[in-house]
PDB file of C-alpha atoms in Angstrom:
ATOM      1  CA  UNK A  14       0.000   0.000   0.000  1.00 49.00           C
ATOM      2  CA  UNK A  15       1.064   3.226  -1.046  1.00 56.00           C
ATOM      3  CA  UNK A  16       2.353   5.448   2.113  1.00 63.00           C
ATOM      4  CA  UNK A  17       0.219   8.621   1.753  1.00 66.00           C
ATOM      5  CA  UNK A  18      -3.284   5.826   1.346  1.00 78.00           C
ATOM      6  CA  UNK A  19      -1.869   4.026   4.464  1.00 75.00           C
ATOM      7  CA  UNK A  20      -2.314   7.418   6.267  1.00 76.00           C
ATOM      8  CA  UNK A  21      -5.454   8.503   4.579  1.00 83.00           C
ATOM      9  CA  UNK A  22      -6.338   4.480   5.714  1.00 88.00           C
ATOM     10  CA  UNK A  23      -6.034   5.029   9.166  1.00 88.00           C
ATOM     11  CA  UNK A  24      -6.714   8.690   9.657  1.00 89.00           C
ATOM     12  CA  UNK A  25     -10.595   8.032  10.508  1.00 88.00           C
ATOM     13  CA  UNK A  26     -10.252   5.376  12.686  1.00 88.00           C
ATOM     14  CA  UNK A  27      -7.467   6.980  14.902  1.00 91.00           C
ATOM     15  CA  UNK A  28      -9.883   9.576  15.025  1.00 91.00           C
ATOM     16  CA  UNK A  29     -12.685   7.438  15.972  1.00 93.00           C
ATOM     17  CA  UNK A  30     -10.650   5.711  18.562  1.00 91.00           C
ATOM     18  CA  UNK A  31      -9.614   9.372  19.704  1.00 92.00           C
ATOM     19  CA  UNK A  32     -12.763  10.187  20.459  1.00 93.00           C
ATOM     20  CA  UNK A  33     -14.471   6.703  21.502  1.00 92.00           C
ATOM     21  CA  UNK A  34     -11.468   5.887  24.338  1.00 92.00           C
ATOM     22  CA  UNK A  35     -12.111   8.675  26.698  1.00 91.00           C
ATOM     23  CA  UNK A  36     -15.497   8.454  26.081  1.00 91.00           C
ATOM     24  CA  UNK A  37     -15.772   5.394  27.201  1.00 88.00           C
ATOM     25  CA  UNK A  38     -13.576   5.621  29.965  1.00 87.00           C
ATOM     26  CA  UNK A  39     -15.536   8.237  31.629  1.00 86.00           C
ATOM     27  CA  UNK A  40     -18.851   6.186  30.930  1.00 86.00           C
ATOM     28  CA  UNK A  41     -17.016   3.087  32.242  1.00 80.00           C
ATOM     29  CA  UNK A  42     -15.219   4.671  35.322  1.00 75.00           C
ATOM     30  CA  UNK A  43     -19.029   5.809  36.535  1.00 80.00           C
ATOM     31  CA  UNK A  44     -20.091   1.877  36.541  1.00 80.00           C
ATOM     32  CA  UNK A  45     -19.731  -0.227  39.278  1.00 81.00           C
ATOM     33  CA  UNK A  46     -20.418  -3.872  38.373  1.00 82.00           C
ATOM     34  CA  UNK A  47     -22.250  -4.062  41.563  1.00 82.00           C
ATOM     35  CA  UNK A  48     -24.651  -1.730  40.499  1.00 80.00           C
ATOM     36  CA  UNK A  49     -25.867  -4.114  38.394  1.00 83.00           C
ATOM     37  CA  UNK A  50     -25.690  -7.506  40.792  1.00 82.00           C
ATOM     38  CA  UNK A  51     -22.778  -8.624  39.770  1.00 85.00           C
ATOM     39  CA  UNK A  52     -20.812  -9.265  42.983  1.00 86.00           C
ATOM     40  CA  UNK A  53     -16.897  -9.339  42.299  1.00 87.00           C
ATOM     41  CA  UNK A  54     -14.448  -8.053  44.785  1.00 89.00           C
ATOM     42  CA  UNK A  55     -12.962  -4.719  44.081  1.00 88.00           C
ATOM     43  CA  UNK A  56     -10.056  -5.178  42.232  1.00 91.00           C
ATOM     44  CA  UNK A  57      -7.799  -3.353  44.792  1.00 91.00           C
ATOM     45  CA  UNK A  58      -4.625  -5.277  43.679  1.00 94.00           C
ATOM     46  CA  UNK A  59      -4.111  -3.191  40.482  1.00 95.00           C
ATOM     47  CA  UNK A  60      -3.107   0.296  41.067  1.00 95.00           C
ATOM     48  CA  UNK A  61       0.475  -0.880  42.360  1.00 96.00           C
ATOM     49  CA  UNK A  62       0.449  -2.877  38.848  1.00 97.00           C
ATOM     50  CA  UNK A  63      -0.892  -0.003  36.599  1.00 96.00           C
ATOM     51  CA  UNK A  64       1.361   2.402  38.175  1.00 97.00           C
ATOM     52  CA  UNK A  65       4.439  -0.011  37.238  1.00 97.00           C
ATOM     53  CA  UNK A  66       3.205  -0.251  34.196  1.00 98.00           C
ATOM     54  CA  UNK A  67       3.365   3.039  33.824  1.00 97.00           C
ATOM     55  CA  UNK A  68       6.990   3.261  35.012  1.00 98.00           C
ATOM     56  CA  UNK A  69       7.257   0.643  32.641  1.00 98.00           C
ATOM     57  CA  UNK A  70       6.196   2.921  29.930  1.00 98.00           C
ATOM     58  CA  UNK A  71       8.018   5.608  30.830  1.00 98.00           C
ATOM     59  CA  UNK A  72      11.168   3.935  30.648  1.00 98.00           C
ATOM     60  CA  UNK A  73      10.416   1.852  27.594  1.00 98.00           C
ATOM     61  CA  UNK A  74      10.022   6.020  26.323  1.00 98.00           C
ATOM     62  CA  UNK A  75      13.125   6.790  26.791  1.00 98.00           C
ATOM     63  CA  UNK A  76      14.998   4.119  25.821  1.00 98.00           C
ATOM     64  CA  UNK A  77      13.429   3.918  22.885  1.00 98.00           C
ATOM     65  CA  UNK A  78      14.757   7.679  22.466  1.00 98.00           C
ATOM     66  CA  UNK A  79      18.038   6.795  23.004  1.00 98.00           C
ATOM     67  CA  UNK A  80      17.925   3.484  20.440  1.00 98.00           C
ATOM     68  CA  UNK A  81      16.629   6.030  18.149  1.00 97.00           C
ATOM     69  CA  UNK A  82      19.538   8.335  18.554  1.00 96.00           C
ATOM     70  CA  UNK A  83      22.094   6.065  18.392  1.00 97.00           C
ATOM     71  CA  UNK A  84      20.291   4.745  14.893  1.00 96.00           C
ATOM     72  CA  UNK A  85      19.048   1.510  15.956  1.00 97.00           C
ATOM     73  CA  UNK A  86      15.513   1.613  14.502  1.00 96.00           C
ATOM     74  CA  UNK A  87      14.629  -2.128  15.178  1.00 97.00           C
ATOM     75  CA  UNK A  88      15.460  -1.601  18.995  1.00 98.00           C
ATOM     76  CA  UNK A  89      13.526   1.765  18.888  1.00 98.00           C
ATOM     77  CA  UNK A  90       9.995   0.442  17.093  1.00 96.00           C
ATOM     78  CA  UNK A  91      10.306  -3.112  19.249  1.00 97.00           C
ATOM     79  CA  UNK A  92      10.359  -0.636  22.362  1.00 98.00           C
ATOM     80  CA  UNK A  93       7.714   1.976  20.837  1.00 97.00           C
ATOM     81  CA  UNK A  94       5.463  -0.813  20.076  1.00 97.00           C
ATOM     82  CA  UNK A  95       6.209  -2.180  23.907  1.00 98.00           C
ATOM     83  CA  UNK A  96       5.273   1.386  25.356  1.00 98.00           C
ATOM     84  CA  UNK A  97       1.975   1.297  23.075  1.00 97.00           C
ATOM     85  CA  UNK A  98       1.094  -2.428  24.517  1.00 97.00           C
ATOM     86  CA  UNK A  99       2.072  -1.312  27.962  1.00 98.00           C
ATOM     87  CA  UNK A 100      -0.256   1.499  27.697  1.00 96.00           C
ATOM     88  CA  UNK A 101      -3.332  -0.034  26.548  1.00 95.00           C
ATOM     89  CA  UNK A 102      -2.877  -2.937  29.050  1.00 97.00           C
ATOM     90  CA  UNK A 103      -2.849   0.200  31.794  1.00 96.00           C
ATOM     91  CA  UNK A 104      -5.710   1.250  30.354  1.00 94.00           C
ATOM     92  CA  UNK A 105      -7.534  -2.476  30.444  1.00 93.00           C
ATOM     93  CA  UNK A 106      -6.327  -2.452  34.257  1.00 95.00           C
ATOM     94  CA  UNK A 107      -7.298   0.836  35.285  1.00 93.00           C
ATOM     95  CA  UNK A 108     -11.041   0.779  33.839  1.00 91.00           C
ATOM     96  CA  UNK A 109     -11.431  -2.865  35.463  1.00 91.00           C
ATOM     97  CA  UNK A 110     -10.313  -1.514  39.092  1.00 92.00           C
ATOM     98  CA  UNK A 111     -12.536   1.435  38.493  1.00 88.00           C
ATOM     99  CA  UNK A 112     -15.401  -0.414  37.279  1.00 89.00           C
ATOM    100  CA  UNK A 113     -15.518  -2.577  40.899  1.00 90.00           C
ATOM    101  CA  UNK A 114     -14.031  -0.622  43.483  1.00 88.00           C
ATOM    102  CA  UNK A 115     -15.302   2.207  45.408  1.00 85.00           C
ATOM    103  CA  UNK A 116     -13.619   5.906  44.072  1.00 85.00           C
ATOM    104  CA  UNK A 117     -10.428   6.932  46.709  1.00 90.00           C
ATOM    105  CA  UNK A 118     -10.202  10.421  48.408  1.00 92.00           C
ATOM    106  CA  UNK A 119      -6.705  12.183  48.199  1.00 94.00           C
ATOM    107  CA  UNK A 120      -6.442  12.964  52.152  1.00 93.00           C
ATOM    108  CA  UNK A 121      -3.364  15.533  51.360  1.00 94.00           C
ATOM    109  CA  UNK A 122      -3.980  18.553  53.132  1.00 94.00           C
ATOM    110  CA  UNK A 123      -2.720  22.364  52.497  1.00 95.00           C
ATOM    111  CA  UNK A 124      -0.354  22.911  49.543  1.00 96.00           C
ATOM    112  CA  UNK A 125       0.312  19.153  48.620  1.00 96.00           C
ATOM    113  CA  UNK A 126      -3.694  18.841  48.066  1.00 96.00           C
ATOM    114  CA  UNK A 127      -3.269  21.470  45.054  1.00 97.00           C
ATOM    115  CA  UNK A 128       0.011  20.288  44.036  1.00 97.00           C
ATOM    116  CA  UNK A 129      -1.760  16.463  43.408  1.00 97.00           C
ATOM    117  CA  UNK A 130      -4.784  18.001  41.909  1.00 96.00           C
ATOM    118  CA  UNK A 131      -2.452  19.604  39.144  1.00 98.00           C
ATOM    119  CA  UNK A 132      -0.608  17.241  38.789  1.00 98.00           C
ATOM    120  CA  UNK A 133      -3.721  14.866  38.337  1.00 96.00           C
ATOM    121  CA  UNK A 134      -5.579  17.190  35.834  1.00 97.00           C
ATOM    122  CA  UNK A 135      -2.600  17.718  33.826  1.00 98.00           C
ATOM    123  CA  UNK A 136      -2.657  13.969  33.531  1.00 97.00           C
ATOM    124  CA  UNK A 137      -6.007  13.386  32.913  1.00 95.00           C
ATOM    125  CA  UNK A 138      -6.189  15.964  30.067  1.00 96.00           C
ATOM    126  CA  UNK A 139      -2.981  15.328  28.395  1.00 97.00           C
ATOM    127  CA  UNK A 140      -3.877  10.952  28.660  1.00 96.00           C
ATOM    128  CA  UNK A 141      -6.897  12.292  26.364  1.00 95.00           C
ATOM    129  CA  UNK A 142      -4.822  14.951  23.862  1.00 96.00           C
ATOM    130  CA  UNK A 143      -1.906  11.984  23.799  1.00 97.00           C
ATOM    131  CA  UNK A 144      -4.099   9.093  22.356  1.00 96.00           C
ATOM    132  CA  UNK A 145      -4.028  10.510  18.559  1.00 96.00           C
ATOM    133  CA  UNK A 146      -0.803  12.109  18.630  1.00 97.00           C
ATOM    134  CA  UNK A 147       0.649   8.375  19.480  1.00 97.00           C
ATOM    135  CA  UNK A 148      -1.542   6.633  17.160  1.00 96.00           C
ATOM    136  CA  UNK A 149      -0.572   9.188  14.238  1.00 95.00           C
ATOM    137  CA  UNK A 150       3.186   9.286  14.861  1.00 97.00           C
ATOM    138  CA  UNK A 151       2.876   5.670  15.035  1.00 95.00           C
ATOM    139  CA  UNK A 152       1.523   5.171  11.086  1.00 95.00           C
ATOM    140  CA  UNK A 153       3.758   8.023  10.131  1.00 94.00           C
ATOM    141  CA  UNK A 154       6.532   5.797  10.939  1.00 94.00           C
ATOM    142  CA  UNK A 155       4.886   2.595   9.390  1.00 92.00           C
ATOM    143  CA  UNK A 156       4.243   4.774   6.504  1.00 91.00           C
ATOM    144  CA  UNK A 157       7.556   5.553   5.837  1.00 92.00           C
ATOM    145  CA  UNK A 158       7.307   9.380   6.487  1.00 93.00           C
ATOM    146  CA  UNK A 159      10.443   9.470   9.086  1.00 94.00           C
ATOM    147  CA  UNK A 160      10.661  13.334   8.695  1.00 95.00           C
ATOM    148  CA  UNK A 161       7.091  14.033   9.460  1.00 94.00           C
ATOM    149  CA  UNK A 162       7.243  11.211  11.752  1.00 96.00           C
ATOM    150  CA  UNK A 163      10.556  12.870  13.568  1.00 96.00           C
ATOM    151  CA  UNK A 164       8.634  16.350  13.460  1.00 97.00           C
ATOM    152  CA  UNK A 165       5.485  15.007  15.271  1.00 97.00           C
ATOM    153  CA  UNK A 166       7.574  12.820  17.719  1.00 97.00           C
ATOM    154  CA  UNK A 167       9.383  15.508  18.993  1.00 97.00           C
ATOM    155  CA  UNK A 168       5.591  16.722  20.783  1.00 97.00           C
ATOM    156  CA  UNK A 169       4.161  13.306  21.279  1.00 98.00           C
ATOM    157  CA  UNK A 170       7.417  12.467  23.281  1.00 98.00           C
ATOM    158  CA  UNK A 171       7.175  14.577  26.049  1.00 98.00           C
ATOM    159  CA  UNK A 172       3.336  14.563  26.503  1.00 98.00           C
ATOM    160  CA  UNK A 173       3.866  10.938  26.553  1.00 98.00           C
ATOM    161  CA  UNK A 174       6.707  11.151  29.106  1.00 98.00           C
ATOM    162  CA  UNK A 175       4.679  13.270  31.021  1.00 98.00           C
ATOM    163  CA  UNK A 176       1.731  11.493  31.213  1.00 98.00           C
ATOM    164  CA  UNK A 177       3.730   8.115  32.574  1.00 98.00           C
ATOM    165  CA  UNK A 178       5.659   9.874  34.790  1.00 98.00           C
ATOM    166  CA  UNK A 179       2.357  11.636  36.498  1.00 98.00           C
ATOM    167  CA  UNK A 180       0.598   8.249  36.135  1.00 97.00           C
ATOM    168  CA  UNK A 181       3.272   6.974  39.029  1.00 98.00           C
ATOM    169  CA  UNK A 182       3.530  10.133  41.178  1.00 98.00           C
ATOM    170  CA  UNK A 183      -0.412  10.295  41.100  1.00 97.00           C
ATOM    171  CA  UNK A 184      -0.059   6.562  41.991  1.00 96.00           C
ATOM    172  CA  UNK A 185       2.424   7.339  44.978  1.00 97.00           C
ATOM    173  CA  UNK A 186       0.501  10.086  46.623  1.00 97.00           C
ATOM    174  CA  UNK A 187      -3.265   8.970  46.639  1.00 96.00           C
ATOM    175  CA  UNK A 188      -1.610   5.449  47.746  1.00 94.00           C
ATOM    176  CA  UNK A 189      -1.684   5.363  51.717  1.00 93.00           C
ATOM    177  CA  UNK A 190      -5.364   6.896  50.887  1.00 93.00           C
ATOM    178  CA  UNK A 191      -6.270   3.351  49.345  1.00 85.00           C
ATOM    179  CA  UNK A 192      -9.072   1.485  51.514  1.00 73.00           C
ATOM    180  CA  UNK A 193      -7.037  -1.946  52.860  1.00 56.00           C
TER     181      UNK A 193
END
C-alpha cells in the first residue's frame, strides 16, 4: 500500500478511537459492576500494577529515544510498540479496578492537596490529547514518512513522558489513601 493511502487508511479510525477511548472511559469509570448484581471483589490489587506499568512505559520512552539516537531503529519500534502495549494494558487495568471498586479520596492537606490536583488534571487531560498524537506518529513511521514522523515525535514524546511519569507520582501520593 502506497504510504500517503496508508495514512489517509487510518486517519478516521485513529480519530474514531480518539474520540471513543475517553469516552468510554468516563462512561465506564461511573459503573460499578455491583450496580448491576454482579458481585466481584474490588479489584484493589491493580493500582500498584498499573502504576508499574506506567513506570514501565516511561522507561520503555526513553529508551526507545536513546535506540533512536544512536540509529538503531529495530530496537527503537520493538520498544515503541512495547510502550503502546504497555499502555493499553494500563488502560484495560485501570477501567477494570474502576469499574468494581469504590472511588479513593486524596487525604493531602494544604499545599500538597493542590500540588496532586495539578498534577492529576494535567494527567487526565494530556492521557486524552496523547491518544491521537501516538496513534498518528505511530503510522507516520509505518508509513515511511520518518521526517514528518521525527517532526510530530518531537511533541508526542514529552506529553507521553509526562503522562507516565504523572501516572506513578499520582499513583504514589493517593496510595496510603487506598481502603485496605
Amino acid at each position: 500500500m502506497e504510504n500517503s493511502n496508508l495514512e489517509k487508511k487510518f486517519k478516521t479510525p485513529i480519530i474514531l478511537v480518539s474520540i471513543i477511548i475517553p469516552v468510554a472511559v468516563v462512561l465506564l469509570f461511573s459503573i460499578r459492576l455491583k450496580d448491576f448484581g454482579i458481585n466481584v471483589a474490588p479489584l484493589s490489587f491493580l493500582p500498584p500494577i498499573y502504576a508499574t506499568i506506567n513506570g514501565i512505559t516511561a522507561a520503555l520512552l526513553v529508551s526507545a529515544v536513546v535506540a533512536i539516537k544512536k540509529g538503531n531503529r529495530a530496537v527503537h519500534e520493538k520498544l515503541m510498540t512495547s510502550a503502546i502495549v504497555c499502555s493499553v494494558v494500563f488502560l484495560l487495568m485501570y477501567v477494570a479496578y474502576h469499574m468494581t471498586a469504590d472511588p479513593t479520596k486524596f487525604g493531602g492537606e494544604g499545599a500538597i492537596k493542590y500540588v496532586y490536583f495539578f498534577l492529576l488534571l494535567t494527567h487526565i487531560a494530556l492521557s486524552v490529547t496523547i491518544i491521537p498524537l501516538v496513534l498518528f506518529t505511530y503510522v507516520k513511521a509505518l508509513a515511511g514518512q520518518f521526517d514528518n514522523h521525527k517532526k510530530l515525535a518531537k511533541i508526542t514524546f514529552p506529553l507521553w513522558l509526562y503522562v507516565a511519569v504523572t501516572g506513578v507520582v499520582v499513583y504514589l501520593m493517593i496510595a496510603p489513601y487506598y481502603a485496605n
